[in-house]
Amino acid sequence: MKSDQIMSVFSEGCHPLSSADILERLQHNKVAIDRATVYRQVSRLKELLKLRVVDLGDGVTRYELNEDHHHHLVCLRCKKIVAIDLSKKTEGLLQQIEQTYKSEQNFILLTHNLAFFGICSDCQYL
Amino acid sequence: MKSDQIMSVFSEGCHPLSSADILERLQHNKVAIDRATVYRQVSRLKELLKLRVVDLGDGVTRYELNEDHHHHLVCLRCKKIVAIDLSKKTEGLLQQIEQTYKSEQNFILLTHNLAFFGICSDCQYL
DNA sequence: ATATCTGCAAATTTTTTGCAAAAAG
DNA sequence: CTTTTTGCAAAAAATTTGCAGATAT
């Protein structure tokens, strides 16, 4: 089953991967897979909430595991992506927000996306 | 100048707009504009921090004014988008996060993206 | 045997680019 | 006059679809 092989490339590292990245990694691992299959399975995995979309603002759609929820810091100049862990700081707040929308609008929250954009230290004097 | 006309469609409403949306709205307003111009100007406005990318998890790149920073609640079933204002709840925290990454990594944060995904009340019993 | 998954090729959609004319400074 | 912006057409990139054969249940 190709979806397992797709899931396995996400286990290799923690960076968000585009469809092209997934394809490349699988081919590098000698797994024959078609582009269309990647798209179809990623879409399915997204619906099953195994993966989620990470849009880092550069027009490329990337995905990552929907577990171990980390966030991202993205440099607007060099596009470097740094994974950050805000769970301690945000956990209470996000739970509170979940409660609020559950009771106010009966909206059941399942996941979220949080990314920060700015200029990294290497790019500040360019 | 076409970028002013692009900016003006964002003032009409508060929903995030894709490139196709912008084109459609301008054409509806009898403004002749080419697709390429929309892409070029949006990219420029993004660099000038007048617009920012909004990630609603469906792989479509959308933009909104980078002022009045609201967040979004997105229904994973019907794709309904609800704009929410978390500024009171998150302001302190986001400022604290900005400080943390400024001092720890010398990363200057300029903007962020926060969206919640779940099932809206209309879709829960489908 | 039936239903699901896959590769392949083609179609569609989205975004980018080169270039010459138009507009702005 | 020089620089920037625009439209047009074409190219490139990203995503989706139809279909027939392969896999799995």
mmCIF file of C-alpha atoms (C1' of nucleotides) in Angstrom:
data_model
loop_
_atom_site.group_PDB
_atom_site.id
_atom_site.type_symbol
_atom_site.label_atom_id
_atom_site.label_comp_id
_atom_site.label_asym_id
_atom_site.label_seq_id
_atom_site.Cartn_x
_atom_site.Cartn_y
_atom_site.Cartn_z
ATOM 1 C CA MET A 1 0.000 0.000 0.000
ATOM 2 C CA LYS A 2 1.542 3.220 -1.208
ATOM 3 C CA SER A 3 0.044 5.365 1.483
ATOM 4 C CA ASP A 4 2.162 3.540 4.058
ATOM 5 C CA GLN A 5 5.254 4.315 2.069
ATOM 6 C CA ILE A 6 4.224 7.933 1.848
ATOM 7 C CA MET A 7 3.686 8.017 5.589
ATOM 8 C CA SER A 8 7.087 6.489 6.132
ATOM 9 C CA VAL A 9 8.941 9.327 4.442
ATOM 10 C CA PHE A 10 7.366 11.695 6.924
ATOM 11 C CA SER A 11 8.873 9.659 9.716
ATOM 12 C CA GLU A 12 12.353 10.160 8.331
ATOM 13 C CA GLY A 13 12.445 13.828 9.243
ATOM 14 C CA CYS A 14 10.292 16.553 10.668
ATOM 15 C CA HIS A 15 10.196 19.060 7.843
ATOM 16 C CA PRO A 16 7.071 19.732 5.857
ATOM 17 C CA LEU A 17 7.207 18.060 2.437
ATOM 18 C CA SER A 18 5.658 19.077 -0.854
ATOM 19 C CA SER A 19 4.237 16.517 -3.294
ATOM 20 C CA ALA A 20 7.410 16.862 -5.316
ATOM 21 C CA ASP A 21 9.513 16.278 -2.187
ATOM 22 C CA ILE A 22 7.597 13.121 -1.370
ATOM 23 C CA LEU A 23 8.030 11.821 -4.883
ATOM 24 C CA GLU A 24 11.733 12.591 -4.835
ATOM 25 C CA ARG A 25 12.309 10.937 -1.474
ATOM 26 C CA LEU A 26 10.463 7.806 -2.457
ATOM 27 C CA GLN A 27 12.361 7.560 -5.721
ATOM 28 C CA HIS A 28 15.569 8.064 -3.798
ATOM 29 C CA ASN A 29 14.510 5.145 -1.590
ATOM 30 C CA LYS A 30 13.993 3.056 -4.755
ATOM 31 C CA VAL A 31 10.233 3.069 -4.389
ATOM 32 C CA ALA A 32 8.476 3.275 -7.743
ATOM 33 C CA ILE A 33 5.496 5.547 -7.430
ATOM 34 C CA ASP A 34 3.593 7.808 -9.735
ATOM 35 C CA ARG A 35 2.943 11.487 -9.194
ATOM 36 C CA ALA A 36 -0.800 10.917 -9.442
ATOM 37 C CA THR A 37 -0.657 8.355 -6.670
ATOM 38 C CA VAL A 38 1.162 10.794 -4.447
ATOM 39 C CA TYR A 39 -1.531 13.403 -4.988
ATOM 40 C CA ARG A 40 -4.360 10.961 -4.484
ATOM 41 C CA GLN A 41 -2.964 9.419 -1.344
ATOM 42 C CA VAL A 42 -1.873 12.676 0.209
ATOM 43 C CA SER A 43 -5.356 14.016 -0.305
ATOM 44 C CA ARG A 44 -6.768 10.938 1.350
ATOM 45 C CA LEU A 45 -4.332 11.064 4.246
ATOM 46 C CA LYS A 46 -5.294 14.665 4.761
ATOM 47 C CA GLU A 47 -8.961 13.754 5.013
ATOM 48 C CA LEU A 48 -8.114 11.031 7.488
ATOM 49 C CA LEU A 49 -6.287 13.688 9.500
ATOM 50 C CA LYS A 50 -3.034 11.750 9.296
ATOM 51 C CA LEU A 51 -1.414 14.628 7.448
ATOM 52 C CA ARG A 52 -2.119 18.295 7.451
ATOM 53 C CA VAL A 53 -1.342 21.089 5.036
ATOM 54 C CA VAL A 54 1.350 23.549 5.932
ATOM 55 C CA ASP A 55 1.329 26.649 3.806
ATOM 56 C CA LEU A 56 4.493 28.597 4.401
ATOM 57 C CA GLY A 57 3.562 31.404 2.097
ATOM 58 C CA ASP A 58 5.754 30.613 -0.879
ATOM 59 C CA GLY A 59 3.058 29.069 -3.009
ATOM 60 C CA VAL A 60 4.174 25.498 -2.454
ATOM 61 C CA THR A 61 1.733 23.256 -0.632
ATOM 62 C CA ARG A 62 3.500 21.148 1.930
ATOM 63 C CA TYR A 63 2.306 18.479 4.305
ATOM 64 C CA GLU A 64 3.389 17.108 7.630
ATOM 65 C CA LEU A 65 2.325 14.545 10.157
ATOM 66 C CA ASN A 66 -0.696 15.686 12.073
ATOM 67 C CA GLU A 67 0.711 14.330 15.318
ATOM 68 C CA ASP A 68 3.464 15.983 17.356
ATOM 69 C CA HIS A 69 2.248 19.406 16.549
ATOM 70 C CA HIS A 70 5.088 21.816 16.156
ATOM 71 C CA HIS A 71 5.020 25.223 14.564
ATOM 72 C CA HIS A 72 7.251 27.080 12.143
ATOM 73 C CA LEU A 73 9.394 30.121 11.833
ATOM 74 C CA VAL A 74 9.937 31.085 8.211
ATOM 75 C CA CYS A 75 12.441 33.581 6.873
ATOM 76 C CA LEU A 76 10.777 35.719 4.216
ATOM 77 C CA ARG A 77 14.084 36.332 2.474
ATOM 78 C CA CYS A 78 15.935 33.012 2.352
ATOM 79 C CA LYS A 79 12.852 30.821 2.944
ATOM 80 C CA LYS A 80 14.625 28.919 5.683
ATOM 81 C CA ILE A 81 12.192 26.988 7.832
ATOM 82 C CA VAL A 82 12.825 26.430 11.512
ATOM 83 C CA ALA A 83 10.576 24.088 13.428
ATOM 84 C CA ILE A 84 9.746 25.433 16.855
ATOM 85 C CA ASP A 85 7.980 23.913 19.778
ATOM 86 C CA LEU A 86 5.504 26.227 21.392
ATOM 87 C CA SER A 87 3.467 23.528 23.026
ATOM 88 C CA LYS A 88 4.232 24.647 26.557
ATOM 89 C CA LYS A 89 3.417 28.240 25.824
ATOM 90 C CA THR A 90 0.359 27.733 23.691
ATOM 91 C CA GLU A 91 -1.246 24.612 25.074
ATOM 92 C CA GLY A 92 -3.422 26.311 27.637
ATOM 93 C CA LEU A 93 -4.446 29.046 25.274
ATOM 94 C CA LEU A 94 -5.299 26.759 22.403
ATOM 95 C CA GLN A 95 -7.397 24.573 24.649
ATOM 96 C CA GLN A 96 -9.209 27.629 25.884
ATOM 97 C CA ILE A 97 -9.871 28.694 22.307
ATOM 98 C CA GLU A 98 -11.193 25.241 21.497
ATOM 99 C CA GLN A 99 -13.615 25.489 24.391
ATOM 100 C CA THR A 100 -14.749 28.936 23.354
ATOM 101 C CA TYR A 101 -15.692 27.951 19.842
ATOM 102 C CA LYS A 102 -17.192 24.693 20.949
ATOM 103 C CA SER A 103 -19.628 26.460 23.228
ATOM 104 C CA GLU A 104 -20.173 29.648 21.251
ATOM 105 C CA GLN A 105 -20.584 28.189 17.800
ATOM 106 C CA ASN A 106 -20.686 24.447 18.318
ATOM 107 C CA PHE A 107 -17.592 24.225 16.135
ATOM 108 C CA ILE A 108 -15.458 21.190 16.973
ATOM 109 C CA LEU A 109 -11.807 22.022 16.527
ATOM 110 C CA LEU A 110 -9.567 19.243 15.344
ATOM 111 C CA THR A 111 -6.295 20.878 14.484
ATOM 112 C CA HIS A 112 -4.648 24.179 13.790
ATOM 113 C CA ASN A 113 -1.791 25.813 11.958
ATOM 114 C CA LEU A 114 0.496 28.428 13.362
ATOM 115 C CA ALA A 115 3.468 29.876 11.533
ATOM 116 C CA PHE A 116 5.547 32.969 12.082
ATOM 117 C CA PHE A 117 7.191 34.956 9.321
ATOM 118 C CA GLY A 118 10.099 37.308 9.572
ATOM 119 C CA ILE A 119 13.737 37.851 8.810
ATOM 120 C CA CYS A 120 16.305 35.446 10.166
ATOM 121 C CA SER A 121 19.597 36.593 11.608
ATOM 122 C CA ASP A 122 21.566 35.724 8.473
ATOM 123 C CA CYS A 123 19.352 37.864 6.279
ATOM 124 C CA GLN A 124 19.038 40.983 8.380
ATOM 125 C CA TYR A 125 21.965 42.837 6.854
ATOM 126 C CA LEU A 126 21.450 41.846 3.258
ATOM 127 C CA MET B 1 -1.388 51.839 -10.984
ATOM 128 C CA LYS B 2 -2.808 48.341 -10.867
ATOM 129 C CA SER B 3 -1.528 47.517 -7.417
ATOM 130 C CA ASP B 4 -3.852 50.171 -5.978
ATOM 131 C CA GLN B 5 -6.779 48.538 -7.690
ATOM 132 C CA ILE B 6 -5.741 45.191 -6.316
ATOM 133 C CA MET B 7 -5.502 46.675 -2.838
ATOM 134 C CA SER B 8 -8.933 48.186 -3.233
ATOM 135 C CA VAL B 9 -10.646 44.832 -3.741
ATOM 136 C CA PHE B 10 -9.283 43.761 -0.383
ATOM 137 C CA SER B 11 -11.009 46.728 1.196
ATOM 138 C CA GLU B 12 -14.380 45.610 -0.149
ATOM 139 C CA GLY B 13 -14.593 42.649 2.166
ATOM 140 C CA CYS B 14 -12.592 40.831 4.755
ATOM 141 C CA HIS B 15 -12.286 37.386 3.227
ATOM 142 C CA PRO B 16 -8.967 36.044 2.022
ATOM 143 C CA LEU B 17 -8.752 36.107 -1.771
ATOM 144 C CA SER B 18 -6.885 33.881 -4.194
ATOM 145 C CA SER B 19 -5.299 35.238 -7.374
ATOM 146 C CA ALA B 20 -8.293 33.971 -9.304
ATOM 147 C CA ASP B 21 -10.648 35.720 -6.874
ATOM 148 C CA ILE B 22 -8.815 39.005 -7.301
ATOM 149 C CA LEU B 23 -8.990 38.736 -11.069
ATOM 150 C CA GLU B 24 -12.675 37.908 -10.966
ATOM 151 C CA ARG B 25 -13.532 40.773 -8.651
ATOM 152 C CA LEU B 26 -11.619 43.291 -10.716
ATOM 153 C CA GLN B 27 -13.251 42.101 -13.910
ATOM 154 C CA HIS B 28 -16.602 42.325 -12.195
ATOM 155 C CA ASN B 29 -15.732 45.927 -11.337
ATOM 156 C CA LYS B 30 -14.982 46.561 -15.025
ATOM 157 C CA VAL B 31 -11.270 46.858 -14.420
ATOM 158 C CA ALA B 32 -9.234 45.391 -17.266
ATOM 159 C CA ILE B 33 -6.306 43.558 -15.821
ATOM 160 C CA ASP B 34 -4.201 40.622 -16.855
ATOM 161 C CA ARG B 35 -3.587 37.500 -14.827
ATOM 162 C CA ALA B 36 0.154 38.073 -15.011
ATOM 163 C CA THR B 37 -0.216 41.526 -13.531
ATOM 164 C CA VAL B 38 -2.186 40.128 -10.627
ATOM 165 C CA TYR B 39 0.533 37.606 -9.876
ATOM 166 C CA ARG B 40 3.302 40.142 -10.212
ATOM 167 C CA GLN B 41 1.666 42.768 -8.070
ATOM 168 C CA VAL B 42 0.476 40.391 -5.390
ATOM 169 C CA SER B 43 3.969 39.054 -5.069
ATOM 170 C CA ARG B 44 5.266 42.571 -4.709
ATOM 171 C CA LEU B 45 2.608 43.573 -2.188
ATOM 172 C CA LYS B 46 3.502 40.519 -0.188
ATOM 173 C CA GLU B 47 7.139 41.549 -0.067
ATOM 174 C CA LEU B 48 6.123 45.024 1.004
ATOM 175 C CA LEU B 49 4.121 43.405 3.798
ATOM 176 C CA LYS B 50 0.920 45.013 2.573
ATOM 177 C CA LEU B 51 -0.581 41.587 2.000
ATOM 178 C CA ARG B 52 0.085 38.287 3.644
ATOM 179 C CA VAL B 53 -0.590 34.694 2.741
ATOM 180 C CA VAL B 54 -3.424 32.970 4.532
ATOM 181 C CA ASP B 55 -3.225 29.232 4.891
ATOM 182 C CA LEU B 56 -6.655 27.672 4.991
ATOM 183 C CA GLY B 57 -5.401 24.162 4.562
ATOM 184 C CA ASP B 58 -6.861 23.445 1.143
ATOM 185 C CA GLY B 59 -3.791 24.143 -0.902
ATOM 186 C CA VAL B 60 -5.174 27.317 -2.442
ATOM 187 C CA THR B 61 -2.946 30.315 -1.854
ATOM 188 C CA ARG B 62 -4.970 33.222 -0.600
ATOM 189 C CA TYR B 63 -4.032 36.683 0.545
ATOM 190 C CA GLU B 64 -5.407 39.297 2.839
ATOM 191 C CA LEU B 65 -4.529 42.729 4.125
ATOM 192 C CA ASN B 66 -1.669 42.535 6.554
ATOM 193 C CA GLU B 67 -3.339 45.050 8.857
ATOM 194 C CA ASP B 68 -6.228 44.209 11.199
ATOM 195 C CA HIS B 69 -4.955 40.775 11.901
ATOM 196 C CA HIS B 70 -7.746 38.298 12.361
ATOM 197 C CA HIS B 71 -7.600 34.544 12.308
ATOM 198 C CA HIS B 72 -9.740 31.847 10.758
ATOM 199 C CA LEU B 73 -11.877 28.918 11.609
ATOM 200 C CA VAL B 74 -12.275 26.533 8.679
ATOM 201 C CA CYS B 75 -14.759 23.700 8.374
ATOM 202 C CA LEU B 76 -13.012 20.686 6.913
ATOM 203 C CA ARG B 77 -16.238 19.372 5.398
ATOM 204 C CA CYS B 78 -18.021 22.337 3.847
ATOM 205 C CA LYS B 79 -14.930 24.599 3.644
ATOM 206 C CA LYS B 80 -16.815 27.427 5.270
ATOM 207 C CA ILE B 81 -14.465 30.124 6.538
ATOM 208 C CA VAL B 82 -15.266 32.110 9.634
ATOM 209 C CA ALA B 83 -13.070 35.055 10.530
ATOM 210 C CA ILE B 84 -12.406 35.240 14.237
ATOM 211 C CA ASP B 85 -10.758 37.825 16.375
ATOM 212 C CA LEU B 86 -8.384 36.394 18.889
ATOM 213 C CA SER B 87 -6.406 39.546 19.374
ATOM 214 C CA LYS B 88 -7.341 39.948 23.012
ATOM 215 C CA LYS B 89 -6.541 36.369 23.834
ATOM 216 C CA THR B 90 -3.389 35.978 21.810
ATOM 217 C CA GLU B 91 -1.822 39.400 21.849
ATOM 218 C CA GLY B 92 0.221 38.903 24.979
ATOM 219 C CA LEU B 93 1.335 35.468 23.978
ATOM 220 C CA LEU B 94 2.319 36.410 20.454
ATOM 221 C CA GLN B 95 4.329 39.340 21.720
ATOM 222 C CA GLN B 96 6.055 37.069 24.171
ATOM 223 C CA ILE B 97 6.879 34.651 21.373
ATOM 224 C CA GLU B 98 8.239 37.485 19.284
ATOM 225 C CA GLN B 99 10.528 38.472 22.137
ATOM 226 C CA THR B 100 11.686 34.917 22.666
ATOM 227 C CA TYR B 101 12.799 34.376 19.086
ATOM 228 C CA LYS B 102 14.257 37.839 18.842
ATOM 229 C CA SER B 103 16.571 37.193 21.758
ATOM 230 C CA GLU B 104 17.184 33.475 21.288
ATOM 231 C CA GLN B 105 17.763 33.396 17.554
ATOM 232 C CA ASN B 106 17.863 37.014 16.496
ATOM 233 C CA PHE B 107 14.876 36.280 14.283
ATOM 234 C CA ILE B 108 12.728 39.361 13.692
ATOM 235 C CA LEU B 109 9.088 38.366 13.466
ATOM 236 C CA LEU B 110 6.939 40.422 11.159
ATOM 237 C CA THR B 111 3.709 38.529 10.851
ATOM 238 C CA HIS B 112 2.077 35.197 11.518
ATOM 239 C CA ASN B 113 -0.643 32.893 10.379
ATOM 240 C CA LEU B 114 -3.050 31.105 12.680
ATOM 241 C CA ALA B 115 -5.982 29.023 11.537
ATOM 242 C CA PHE B 116 -8.139 26.422 13.221
ATOM 243 C CA PHE B 117 -9.663 23.463 11.448
ATOM 244 C CA GLY B 118 -12.615 21.414 12.493
ATOM 245 C CA ILE B 119 -16.228 20.574 11.833
ATOM 246 C CA CYS B 120 -18.823 23.315 11.960
ATOM 247 C CA SER B 121 -22.190 22.828 13.589
ATOM 248 C CA ASP B 122 -23.984 22.334 10.271
ATOM 249 C CA CYS B 123 -21.700 19.490 9.263
ATOM 250 C CA GLN B 124 -21.533 17.507 12.463
ATOM 251 C CA TYR B 125 -24.403 15.177 11.713
ATOM 252 C CA LEU B 126 -23.725 14.610 8.066
ATOM 253 C "C1'" DA C 1 -15.707 -11.878 -7.557
ATOM 254 C "C1'" DT C 2 -15.883 -7.295 -6.039
ATOM 255 C "C1'" DA C 3 -13.950 -3.289 -4.597
ATOM 256 C "C1'" DT C 4 -9.911 -0.503 -4.159
ATOM 257 C "C1'" DC C 5 -5.427 1.121 -5.653
ATOM 258 C "C1'" DT C 6 -2.052 2.143 -9.148
ATOM 259 C "C1'" DG C 7 0.510 3.779 -13.328
ATOM 260 C "C1'" DC C 8 0.264 6.011 -17.450
ATOM 261 C "C1'" DA C 9 -1.033 9.542 -20.513
ATOM 262 C "C1'" DA C 10 -3.664 13.404 -21.277
ATOM 263 C "C1'" DA C 11 -6.201 17.352 -19.648
ATOM 264 C "C1'" DT C 12 -6.801 21.192 -16.608
ATOM 265 C "C1'" DT C 13 -5.387 24.677 -13.550
ATOM 266 C "C1'" DT C 14 -2.043 27.681 -11.552
ATOM 267 C "C1'" DT C 15 1.948 30.407 -11.853
ATOM 268 C "C1'" DT C 16 5.953 32.370 -14.311
ATOM 269 C "C1'" DT C 17 8.467 34.501 -18.128
ATOM 270 C "C1'" DG C 18 9.975 37.228 -22.429
ATOM 271 C "C1'" DC C 19 9.066 40.874 -24.912
ATOM 272 C "C1'" DA C 20 7.192 45.004 -26.956
ATOM 273 C "C1'" DA C 21 3.975 48.760 -26.117
ATOM 274 C "C1'" DA C 22 2.139 51.984 -22.654
ATOM 275 C "C1'" DA C 23 2.470 54.752 -18.619
ATOM 276 C "C1'" DA C 24 5.041 57.106 -15.144
ATOM 277 C "C1'" DG C 25 8.739 59.828 -13.397
ATOM 278 C "C1'" DC D 1 14.717 60.198 -22.040
ATOM 279 C "C1'" DT D 2 14.948 56.548 -18.720
ATOM 280 C "C1'" DT D 3 12.676 53.475 -15.673
ATOM 281 C "C1'" DT D 4 8.790 50.889 -14.335
ATOM 282 C "C1'" DT D 5 4.446 48.709 -15.279
ATOM 283 C "C1'" DT D 6 1.327 46.295 -18.231
ATOM 284 C "C1'" DG D 7 -0.876 43.026 -21.598
ATOM 285 C "C1'" DC D 8 -0.344 39.377 -24.466
ATOM 286 C "C1'" DA D 9 1.121 34.992 -25.747
ATOM 287 C "C1'" DA D 10 3.720 31.206 -24.725
ATOM 288 C "C1'" DA D 11 6.121 28.293 -21.351
ATOM 289 C "C1'" DA D 12 6.608 25.952 -17.186
ATOM 290 C "C1'" DA D 13 4.893 23.936 -13.023
ATOM 291 C "C1'" DA D 14 1.348 21.921 -10.197
ATOM 292 C "C1'" DT D 15 -2.713 19.226 -9.835
ATOM 293 C "C1'" DT D 16 -6.568 16.366 -11.529
ATOM 294 C "C1'" DT D 17 -8.866 12.907 -14.326
ATOM 295 C "C1'" DG D 18 -10.133 8.659 -17.272
ATOM 296 C "C1'" DC D 19 -9.128 4.342 -17.936
ATOM 297 C "C1'" DA D 20 -7.224 -0.274 -18.006
ATOM 298 C "C1'" DG D 21 -4.541 -3.429 -15.531
ATOM 299 C "C1'" DA D 22 -2.823 -4.891 -10.920
ATOM 300 C "C1'" DT D 23 -3.698 -5.751 -5.862
ATOM 301 C "C1'" DA D 24 -6.114 -6.586 -2.138
ATOM 302 C "C1'" DT D 25 -10.307 -8.231 0.433
#
